[in-house]
PDB file of C-alpha atoms and ligand atoms in Angstrom:
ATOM      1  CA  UNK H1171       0.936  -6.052  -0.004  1.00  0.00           C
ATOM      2  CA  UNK H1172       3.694  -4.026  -1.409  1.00  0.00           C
ATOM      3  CA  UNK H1173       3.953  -0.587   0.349  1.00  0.00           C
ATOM      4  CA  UNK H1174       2.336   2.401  -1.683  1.00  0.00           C
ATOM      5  CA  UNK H1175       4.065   5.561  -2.320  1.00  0.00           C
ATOM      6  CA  UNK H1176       2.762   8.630  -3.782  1.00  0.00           C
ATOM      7  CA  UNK H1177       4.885  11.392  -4.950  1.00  0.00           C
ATOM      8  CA  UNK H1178       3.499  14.602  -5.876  1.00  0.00           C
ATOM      9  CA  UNK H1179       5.744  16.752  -8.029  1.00  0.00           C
ATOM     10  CA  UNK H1180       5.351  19.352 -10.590  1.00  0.00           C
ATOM     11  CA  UNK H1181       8.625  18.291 -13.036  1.00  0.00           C
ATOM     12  CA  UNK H1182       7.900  14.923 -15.024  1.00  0.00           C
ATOM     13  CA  UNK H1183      11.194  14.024 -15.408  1.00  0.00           C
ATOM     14  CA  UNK H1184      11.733  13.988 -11.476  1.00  0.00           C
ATOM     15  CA  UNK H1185       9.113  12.497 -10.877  1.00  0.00           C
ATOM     16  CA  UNK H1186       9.543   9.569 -13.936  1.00  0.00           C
ATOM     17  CA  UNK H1187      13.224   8.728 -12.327  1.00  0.00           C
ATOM     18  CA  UNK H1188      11.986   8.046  -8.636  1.00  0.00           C
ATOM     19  CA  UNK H1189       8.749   5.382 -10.375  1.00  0.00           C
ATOM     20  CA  UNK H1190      11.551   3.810 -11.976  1.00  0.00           C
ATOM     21  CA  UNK H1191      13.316   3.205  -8.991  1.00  0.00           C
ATOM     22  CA  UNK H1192      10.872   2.756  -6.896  1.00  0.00           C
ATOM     23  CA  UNK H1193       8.606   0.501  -8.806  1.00  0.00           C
ATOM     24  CA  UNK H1194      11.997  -1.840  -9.425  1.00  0.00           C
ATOM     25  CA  UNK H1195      12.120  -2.058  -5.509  1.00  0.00           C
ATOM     26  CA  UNK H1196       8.200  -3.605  -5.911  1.00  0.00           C
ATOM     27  CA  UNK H1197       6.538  -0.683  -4.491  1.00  0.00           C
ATOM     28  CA  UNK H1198       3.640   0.547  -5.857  1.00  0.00           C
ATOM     29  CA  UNK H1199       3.490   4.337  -6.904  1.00  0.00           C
ATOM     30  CA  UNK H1200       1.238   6.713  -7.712  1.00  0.00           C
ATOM     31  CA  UNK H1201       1.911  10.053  -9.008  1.00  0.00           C
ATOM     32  CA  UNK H1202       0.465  13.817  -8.831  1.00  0.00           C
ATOM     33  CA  UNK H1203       1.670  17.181  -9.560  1.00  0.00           C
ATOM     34  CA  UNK H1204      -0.793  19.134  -7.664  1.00  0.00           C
ATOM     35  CA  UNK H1205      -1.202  19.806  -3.934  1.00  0.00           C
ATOM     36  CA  UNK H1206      -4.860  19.760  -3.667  1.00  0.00           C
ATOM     37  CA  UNK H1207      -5.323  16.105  -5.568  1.00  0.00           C
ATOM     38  CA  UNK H1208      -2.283  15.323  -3.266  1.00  0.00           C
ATOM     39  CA  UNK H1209      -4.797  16.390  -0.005  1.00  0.00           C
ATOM     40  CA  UNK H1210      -7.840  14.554  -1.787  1.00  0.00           C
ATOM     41  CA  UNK H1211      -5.563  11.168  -2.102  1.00  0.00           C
ATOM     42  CA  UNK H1212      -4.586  11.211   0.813  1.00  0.00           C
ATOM     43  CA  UNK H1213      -8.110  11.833   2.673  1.00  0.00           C
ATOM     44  CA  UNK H1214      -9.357   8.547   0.334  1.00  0.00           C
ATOM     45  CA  UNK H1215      -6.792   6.039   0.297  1.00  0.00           C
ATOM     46  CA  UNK H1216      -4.084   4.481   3.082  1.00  0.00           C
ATOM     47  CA  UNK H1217      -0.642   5.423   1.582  1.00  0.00           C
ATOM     48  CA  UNK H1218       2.510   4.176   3.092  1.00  0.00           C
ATOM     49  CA  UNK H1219       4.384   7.333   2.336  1.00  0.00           C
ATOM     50  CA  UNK H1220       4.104  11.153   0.957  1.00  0.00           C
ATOM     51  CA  UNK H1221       7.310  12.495  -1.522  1.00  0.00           C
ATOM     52  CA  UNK H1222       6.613  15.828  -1.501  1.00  0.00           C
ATOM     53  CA  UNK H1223       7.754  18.315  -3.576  1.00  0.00           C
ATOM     54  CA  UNK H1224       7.902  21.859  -1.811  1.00  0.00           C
ATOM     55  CA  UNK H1225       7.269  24.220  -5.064  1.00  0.00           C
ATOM     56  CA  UNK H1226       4.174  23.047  -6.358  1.00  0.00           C
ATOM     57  CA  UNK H1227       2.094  24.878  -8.674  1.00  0.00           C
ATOM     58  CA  UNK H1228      -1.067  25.000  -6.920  1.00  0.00           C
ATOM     59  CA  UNK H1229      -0.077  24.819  -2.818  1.00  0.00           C
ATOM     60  CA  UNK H1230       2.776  24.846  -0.722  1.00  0.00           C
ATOM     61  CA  UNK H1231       3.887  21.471  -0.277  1.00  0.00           C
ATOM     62  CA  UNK H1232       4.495  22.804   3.555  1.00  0.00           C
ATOM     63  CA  UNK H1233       0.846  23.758   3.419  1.00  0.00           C
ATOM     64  CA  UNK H1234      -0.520  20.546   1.828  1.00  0.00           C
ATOM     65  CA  UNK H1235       1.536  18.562   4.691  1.00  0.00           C
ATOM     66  CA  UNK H1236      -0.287  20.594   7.364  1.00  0.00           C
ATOM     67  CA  UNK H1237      -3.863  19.785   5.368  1.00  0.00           C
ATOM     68  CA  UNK H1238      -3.028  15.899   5.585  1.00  0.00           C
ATOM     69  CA  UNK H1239      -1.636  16.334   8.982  1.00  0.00           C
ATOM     70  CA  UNK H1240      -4.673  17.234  10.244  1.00  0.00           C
ATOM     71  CA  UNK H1241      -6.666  13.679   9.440  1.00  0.00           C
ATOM     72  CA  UNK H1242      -3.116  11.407   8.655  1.00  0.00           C
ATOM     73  CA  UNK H1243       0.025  10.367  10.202  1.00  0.00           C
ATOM     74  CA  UNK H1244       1.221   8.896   6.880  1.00  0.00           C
ATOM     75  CA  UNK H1245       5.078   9.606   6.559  1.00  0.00           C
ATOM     76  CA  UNK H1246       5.864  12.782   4.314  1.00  0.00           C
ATOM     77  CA  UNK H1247       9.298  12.993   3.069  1.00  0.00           C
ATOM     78  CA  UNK H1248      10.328  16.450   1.426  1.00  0.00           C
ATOM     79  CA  UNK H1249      11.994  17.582  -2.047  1.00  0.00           C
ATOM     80  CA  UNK H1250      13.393  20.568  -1.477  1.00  0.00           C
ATOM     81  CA  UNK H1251      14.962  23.406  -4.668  1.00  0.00           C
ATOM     82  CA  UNK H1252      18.813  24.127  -3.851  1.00  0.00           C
ATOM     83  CA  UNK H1253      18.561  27.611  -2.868  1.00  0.00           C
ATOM     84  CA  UNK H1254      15.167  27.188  -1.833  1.00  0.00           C
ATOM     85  CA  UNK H1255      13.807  29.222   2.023  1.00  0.00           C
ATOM     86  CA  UNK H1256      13.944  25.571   3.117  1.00  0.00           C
ATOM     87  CA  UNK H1257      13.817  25.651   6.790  1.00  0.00           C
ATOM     88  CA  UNK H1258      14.808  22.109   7.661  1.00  0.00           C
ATOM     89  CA  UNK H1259      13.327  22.289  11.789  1.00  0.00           C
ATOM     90  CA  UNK H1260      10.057  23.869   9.732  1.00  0.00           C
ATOM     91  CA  UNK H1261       9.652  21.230   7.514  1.00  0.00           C
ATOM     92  CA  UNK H1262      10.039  18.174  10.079  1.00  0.00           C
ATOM     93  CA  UNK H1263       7.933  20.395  12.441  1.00  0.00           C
ATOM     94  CA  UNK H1264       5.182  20.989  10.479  1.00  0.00           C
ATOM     95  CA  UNK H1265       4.901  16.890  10.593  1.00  0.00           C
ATOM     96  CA  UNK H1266       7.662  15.921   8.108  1.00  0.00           C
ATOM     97  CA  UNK H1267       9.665  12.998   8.424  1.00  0.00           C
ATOM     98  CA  UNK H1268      12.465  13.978   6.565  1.00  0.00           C
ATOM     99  CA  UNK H1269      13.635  15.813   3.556  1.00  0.00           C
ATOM    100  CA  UNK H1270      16.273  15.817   0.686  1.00  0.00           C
ATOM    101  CA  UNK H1271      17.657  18.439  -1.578  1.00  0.00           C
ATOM    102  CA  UNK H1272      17.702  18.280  -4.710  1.00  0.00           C
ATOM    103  CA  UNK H1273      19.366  17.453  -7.275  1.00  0.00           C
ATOM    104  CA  UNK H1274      19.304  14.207  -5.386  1.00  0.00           C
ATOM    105  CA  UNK H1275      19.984  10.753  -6.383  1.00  0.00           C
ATOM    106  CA  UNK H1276      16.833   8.151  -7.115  1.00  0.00           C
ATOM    107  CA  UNK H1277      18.518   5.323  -5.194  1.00  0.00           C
ATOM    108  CA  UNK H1278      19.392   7.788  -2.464  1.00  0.00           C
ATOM    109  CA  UNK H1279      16.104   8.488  -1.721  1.00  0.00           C
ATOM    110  CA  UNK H1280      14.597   5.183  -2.289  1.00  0.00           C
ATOM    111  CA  UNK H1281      17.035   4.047   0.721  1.00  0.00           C
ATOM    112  CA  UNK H1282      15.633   6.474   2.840  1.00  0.00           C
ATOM    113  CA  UNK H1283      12.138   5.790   1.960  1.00  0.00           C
ATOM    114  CA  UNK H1284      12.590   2.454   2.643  1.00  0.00           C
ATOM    115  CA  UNK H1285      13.863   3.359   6.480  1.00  0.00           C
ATOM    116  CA  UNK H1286      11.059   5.279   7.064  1.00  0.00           C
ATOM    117  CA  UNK H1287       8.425   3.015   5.637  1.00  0.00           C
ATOM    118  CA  UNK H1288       9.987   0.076   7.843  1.00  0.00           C
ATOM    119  CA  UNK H1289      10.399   2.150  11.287  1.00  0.00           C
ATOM    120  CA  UNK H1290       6.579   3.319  10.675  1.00  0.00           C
ATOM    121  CA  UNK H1291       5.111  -0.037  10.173  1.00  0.00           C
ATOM    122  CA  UNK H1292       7.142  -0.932  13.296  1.00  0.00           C
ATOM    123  CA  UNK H1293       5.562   1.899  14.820  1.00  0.00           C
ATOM    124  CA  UNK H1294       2.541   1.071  13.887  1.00  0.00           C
ATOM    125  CA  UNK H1295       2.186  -2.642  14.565  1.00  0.00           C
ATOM    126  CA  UNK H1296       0.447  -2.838  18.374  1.00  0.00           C
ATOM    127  CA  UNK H1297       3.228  -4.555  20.449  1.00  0.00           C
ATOM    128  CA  UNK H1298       1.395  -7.883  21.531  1.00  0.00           C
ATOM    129  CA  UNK H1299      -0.127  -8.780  25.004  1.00  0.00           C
ATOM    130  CA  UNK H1300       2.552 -11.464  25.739  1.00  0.00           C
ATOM    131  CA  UNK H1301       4.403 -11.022  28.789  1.00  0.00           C
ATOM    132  CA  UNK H1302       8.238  -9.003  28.034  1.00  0.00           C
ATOM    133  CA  UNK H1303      10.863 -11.109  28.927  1.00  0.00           C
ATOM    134  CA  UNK H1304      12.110 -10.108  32.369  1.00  0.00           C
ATOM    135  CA  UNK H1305      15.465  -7.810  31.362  1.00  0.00           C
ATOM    136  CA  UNK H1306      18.167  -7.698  33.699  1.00  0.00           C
ATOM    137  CA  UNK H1307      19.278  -4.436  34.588  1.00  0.00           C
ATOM    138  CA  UNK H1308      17.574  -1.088  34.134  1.00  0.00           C
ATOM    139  CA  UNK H1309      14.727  -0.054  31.793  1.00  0.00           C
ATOM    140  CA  UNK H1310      16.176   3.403  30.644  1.00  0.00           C
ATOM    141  CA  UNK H1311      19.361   4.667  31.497  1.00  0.00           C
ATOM    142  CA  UNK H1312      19.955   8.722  31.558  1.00  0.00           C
ATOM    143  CA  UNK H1313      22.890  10.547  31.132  1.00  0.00           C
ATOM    144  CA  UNK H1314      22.587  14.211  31.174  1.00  0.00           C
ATOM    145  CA  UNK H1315      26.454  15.475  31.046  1.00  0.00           C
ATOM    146  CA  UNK H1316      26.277  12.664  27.686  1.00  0.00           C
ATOM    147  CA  UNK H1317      23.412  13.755  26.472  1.00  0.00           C
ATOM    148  CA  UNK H1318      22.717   9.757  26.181  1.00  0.00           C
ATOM    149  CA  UNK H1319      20.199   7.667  27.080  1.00  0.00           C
ATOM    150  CA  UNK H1320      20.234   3.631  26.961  1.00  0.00           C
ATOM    151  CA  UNK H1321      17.311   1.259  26.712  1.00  0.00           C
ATOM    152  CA  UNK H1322      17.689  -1.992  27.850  1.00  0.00           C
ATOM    153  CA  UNK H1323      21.685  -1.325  27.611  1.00  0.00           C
ATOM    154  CA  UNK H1324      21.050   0.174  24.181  1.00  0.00           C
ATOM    155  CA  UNK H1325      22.381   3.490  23.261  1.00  0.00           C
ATOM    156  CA  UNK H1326      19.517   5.048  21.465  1.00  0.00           C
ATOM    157  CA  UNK H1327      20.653   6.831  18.645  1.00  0.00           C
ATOM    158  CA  UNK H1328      18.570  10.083  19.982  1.00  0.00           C
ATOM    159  CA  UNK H1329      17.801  13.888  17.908  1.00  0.00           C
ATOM    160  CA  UNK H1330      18.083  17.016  20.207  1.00  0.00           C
ATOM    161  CA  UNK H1331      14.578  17.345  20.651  1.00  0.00           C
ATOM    162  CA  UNK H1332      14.208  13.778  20.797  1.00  0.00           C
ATOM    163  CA  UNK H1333      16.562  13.608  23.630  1.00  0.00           C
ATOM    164  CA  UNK H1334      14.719  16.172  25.729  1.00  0.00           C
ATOM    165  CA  UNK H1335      11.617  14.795  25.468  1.00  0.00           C
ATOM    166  CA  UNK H1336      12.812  11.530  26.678  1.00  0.00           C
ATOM    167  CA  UNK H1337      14.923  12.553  29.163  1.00  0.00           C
ATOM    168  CA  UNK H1338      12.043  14.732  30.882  1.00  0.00           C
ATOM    169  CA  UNK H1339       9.684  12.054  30.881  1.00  0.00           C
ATOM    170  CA  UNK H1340      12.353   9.785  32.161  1.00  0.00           C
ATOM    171  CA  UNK H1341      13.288  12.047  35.256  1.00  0.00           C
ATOM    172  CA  UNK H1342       9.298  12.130  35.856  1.00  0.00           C
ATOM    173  CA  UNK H1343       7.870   8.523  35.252  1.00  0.00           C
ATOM    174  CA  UNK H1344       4.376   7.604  35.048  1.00  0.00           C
ATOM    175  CA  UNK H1345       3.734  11.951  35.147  1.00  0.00           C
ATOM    176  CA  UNK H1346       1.569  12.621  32.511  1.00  0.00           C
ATOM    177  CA  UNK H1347       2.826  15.608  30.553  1.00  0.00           C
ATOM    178  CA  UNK H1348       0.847  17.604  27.364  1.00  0.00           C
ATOM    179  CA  UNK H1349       2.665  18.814  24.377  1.00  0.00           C
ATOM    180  CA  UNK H1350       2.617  22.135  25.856  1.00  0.00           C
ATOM    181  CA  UNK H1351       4.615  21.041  28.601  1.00  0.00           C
ATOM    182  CA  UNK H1352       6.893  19.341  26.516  1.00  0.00           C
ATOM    183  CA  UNK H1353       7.098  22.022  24.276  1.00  0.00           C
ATOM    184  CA  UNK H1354       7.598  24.388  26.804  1.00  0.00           C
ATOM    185  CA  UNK H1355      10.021  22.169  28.722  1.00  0.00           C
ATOM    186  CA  UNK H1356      12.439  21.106  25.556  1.00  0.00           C
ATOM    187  CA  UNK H1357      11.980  23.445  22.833  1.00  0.00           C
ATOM    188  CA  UNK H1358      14.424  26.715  22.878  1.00  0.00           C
ATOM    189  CA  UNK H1359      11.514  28.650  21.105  1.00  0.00           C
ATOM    190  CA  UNK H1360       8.259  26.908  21.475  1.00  0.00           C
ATOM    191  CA  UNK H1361       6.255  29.873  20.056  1.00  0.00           C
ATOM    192  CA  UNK H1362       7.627  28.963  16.627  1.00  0.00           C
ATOM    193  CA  UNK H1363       6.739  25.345  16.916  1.00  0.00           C
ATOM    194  CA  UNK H1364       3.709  23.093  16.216  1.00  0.00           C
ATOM    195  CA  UNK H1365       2.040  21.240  18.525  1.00  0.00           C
ATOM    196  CA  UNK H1366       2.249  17.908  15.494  1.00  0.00           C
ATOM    197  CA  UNK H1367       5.683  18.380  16.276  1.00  0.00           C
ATOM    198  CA  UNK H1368       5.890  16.731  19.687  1.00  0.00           C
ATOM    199  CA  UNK H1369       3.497  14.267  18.321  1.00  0.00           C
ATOM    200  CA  UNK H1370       6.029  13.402  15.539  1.00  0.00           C
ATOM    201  CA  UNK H1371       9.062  13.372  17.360  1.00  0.00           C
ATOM    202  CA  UNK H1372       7.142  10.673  19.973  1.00  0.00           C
ATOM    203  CA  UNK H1373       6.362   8.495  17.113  1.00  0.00           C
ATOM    204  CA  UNK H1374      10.250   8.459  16.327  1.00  0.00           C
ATOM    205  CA  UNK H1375      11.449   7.744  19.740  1.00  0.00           C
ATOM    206  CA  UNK H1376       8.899   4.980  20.127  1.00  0.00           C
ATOM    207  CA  UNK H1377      10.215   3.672  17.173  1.00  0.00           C
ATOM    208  CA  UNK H1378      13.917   3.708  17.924  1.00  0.00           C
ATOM    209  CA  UNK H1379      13.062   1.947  21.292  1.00  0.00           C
ATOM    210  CA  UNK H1380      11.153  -1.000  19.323  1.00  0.00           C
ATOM    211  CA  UNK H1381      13.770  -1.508  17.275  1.00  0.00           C
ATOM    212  CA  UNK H1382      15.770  -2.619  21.038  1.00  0.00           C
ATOM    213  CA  UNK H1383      12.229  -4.104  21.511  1.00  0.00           C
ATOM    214  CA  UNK H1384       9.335  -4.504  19.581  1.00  0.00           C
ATOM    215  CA  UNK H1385       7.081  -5.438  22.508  1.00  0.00           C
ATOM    216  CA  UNK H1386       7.917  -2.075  24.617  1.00  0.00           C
ATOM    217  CA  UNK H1387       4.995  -0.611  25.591  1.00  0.00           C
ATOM    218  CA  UNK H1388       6.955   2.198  27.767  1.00  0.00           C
ATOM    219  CA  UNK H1389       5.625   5.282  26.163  1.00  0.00           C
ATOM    220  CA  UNK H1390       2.068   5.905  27.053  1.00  0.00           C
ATOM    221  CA  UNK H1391      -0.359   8.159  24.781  1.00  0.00           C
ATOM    222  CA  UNK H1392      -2.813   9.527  26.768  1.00  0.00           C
ATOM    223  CA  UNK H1393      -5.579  10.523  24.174  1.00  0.00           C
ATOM    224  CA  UNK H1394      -6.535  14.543  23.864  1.00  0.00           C
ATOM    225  CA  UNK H1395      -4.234  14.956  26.910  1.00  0.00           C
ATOM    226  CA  UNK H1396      -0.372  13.880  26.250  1.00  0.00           C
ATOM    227  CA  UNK H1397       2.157  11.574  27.133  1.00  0.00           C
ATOM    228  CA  UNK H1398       3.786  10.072  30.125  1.00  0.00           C
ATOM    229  CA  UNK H1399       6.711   6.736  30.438  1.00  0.00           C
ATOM    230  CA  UNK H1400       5.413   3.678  32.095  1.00  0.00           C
ATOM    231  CA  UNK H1401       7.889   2.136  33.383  1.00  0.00           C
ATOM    232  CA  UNK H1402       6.130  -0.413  36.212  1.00  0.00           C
ATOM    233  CA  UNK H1403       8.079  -3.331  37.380  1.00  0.00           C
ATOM    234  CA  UNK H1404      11.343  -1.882  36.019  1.00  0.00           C
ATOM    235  CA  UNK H1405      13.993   0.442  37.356  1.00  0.00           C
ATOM    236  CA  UNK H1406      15.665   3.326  35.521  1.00  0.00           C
ATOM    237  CA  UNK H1407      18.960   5.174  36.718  1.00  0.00           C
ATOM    238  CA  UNK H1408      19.045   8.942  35.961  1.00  0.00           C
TER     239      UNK H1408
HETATM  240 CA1  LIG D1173       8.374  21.841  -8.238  1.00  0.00          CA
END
């Protein structure tokens, strides 16, 4: 099944040069220029990922992202205007996954919809019941003066708020912690923030650590409550 894209934006000619490309990498598009049928689509159908275009006619692309946010996880990457109020931390904390700028380049953004579409389906394929390998050494690894934290001996390639949230629920394994508590713990203004946002940036960390390995089953979401580390049977240095 090729992965399905939809990109909802207002200007034809945008949105003709990123089918092109897109459609020669074998994905299958669908397009709309209006917020509201971008809400609708998304409600009906299971889409692989959301280009977004910020100035629509009809809605706020921010708004329609915090619509589909409330009933999807589907990855929403953002066109932004040059010169637009483009707040990058709102836009990825209103549940973005990235955005780009444009005049951008087709093949530009094609790469980085294919990174996203691959870390998600990692993300979202259930790591299996077979036993992990026993690893020697430690689990996680923190380094606070670094800022750095290793996985199985792999530097994780870590955001700032990324980092904190890790690190926090590394110092206090198998404590379960809500997003308020993160928030509150990592954020430098958590009034301004979103509670999807803690949700979003614990989709990307689990992510990073499957790529180390895809059966890791560290990060624990506690439904309606938050998240804790599980880190039983291993040891972590911090
Ligand atoms: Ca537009």
């Amino acid at each position: 099944m090729p992965a399905k894209i939809l990109i909802v934006e207002d200007e034809p000619s945008i949105a003709d040069n990123l089918i092109y490309v897109l459609k020669n990498e074998s994905f299958a598009v669908e397009w709309l220029s209006l917020g509201q049928q971008a809400i609708d689509l998304a409600a009906q159908q299971q889409l692989d990922l959301i280009v977004l275009d910020v100035g629509l006619p009809d809605i706020s692309g921010f708004e329609v992202c915090k619509q589909i946010r409330k009933f999807s996880d589907v990855p929403i990457l953002f066109l932004t205007a040059r010169g637009d109020e483009i707040d990058r931390v709102v836009g990825l904390e209103i549940g973005g996954d990235d955005y780009v700028v444009k005049p951008f380049s087709p093949r530009e953004v094609t790469a980085r919809i294919k990174v996203i579409v691959r870390r998600n389906r990692l993300e979202q394929t259930p790591a299996d019941n077979t036993p992990e390998p026993v690893q020697p050494g430690c689990l996680f690894q923190l380094n606070n003066d670094k800022r750095q934290i290793k996985y199985q001996n792999n530097l994780l390639d870590l955001t700032f708020y990324e980092y904190g949230i890790l690190a926090l629920l590394i110092e206090h394994p198998e404590r379960v912690f809500s997003r308020e508590q993160l928030m509150q713990a990592v954020w430098n203004t958590p009034e301004d923030s979103y509670d999807r946002a803690v949700d979003t940036h614990i989709k990307t960390i689990r992510a990073k650590i499957r790529t180390v390995n895809p059966h890791d089953n560290s990060l624990v979401t506690h439904r309606g409550i938050g998240y804790s580390l599980n880190v039983k049977g291993h040891t972590i240095e911090s």
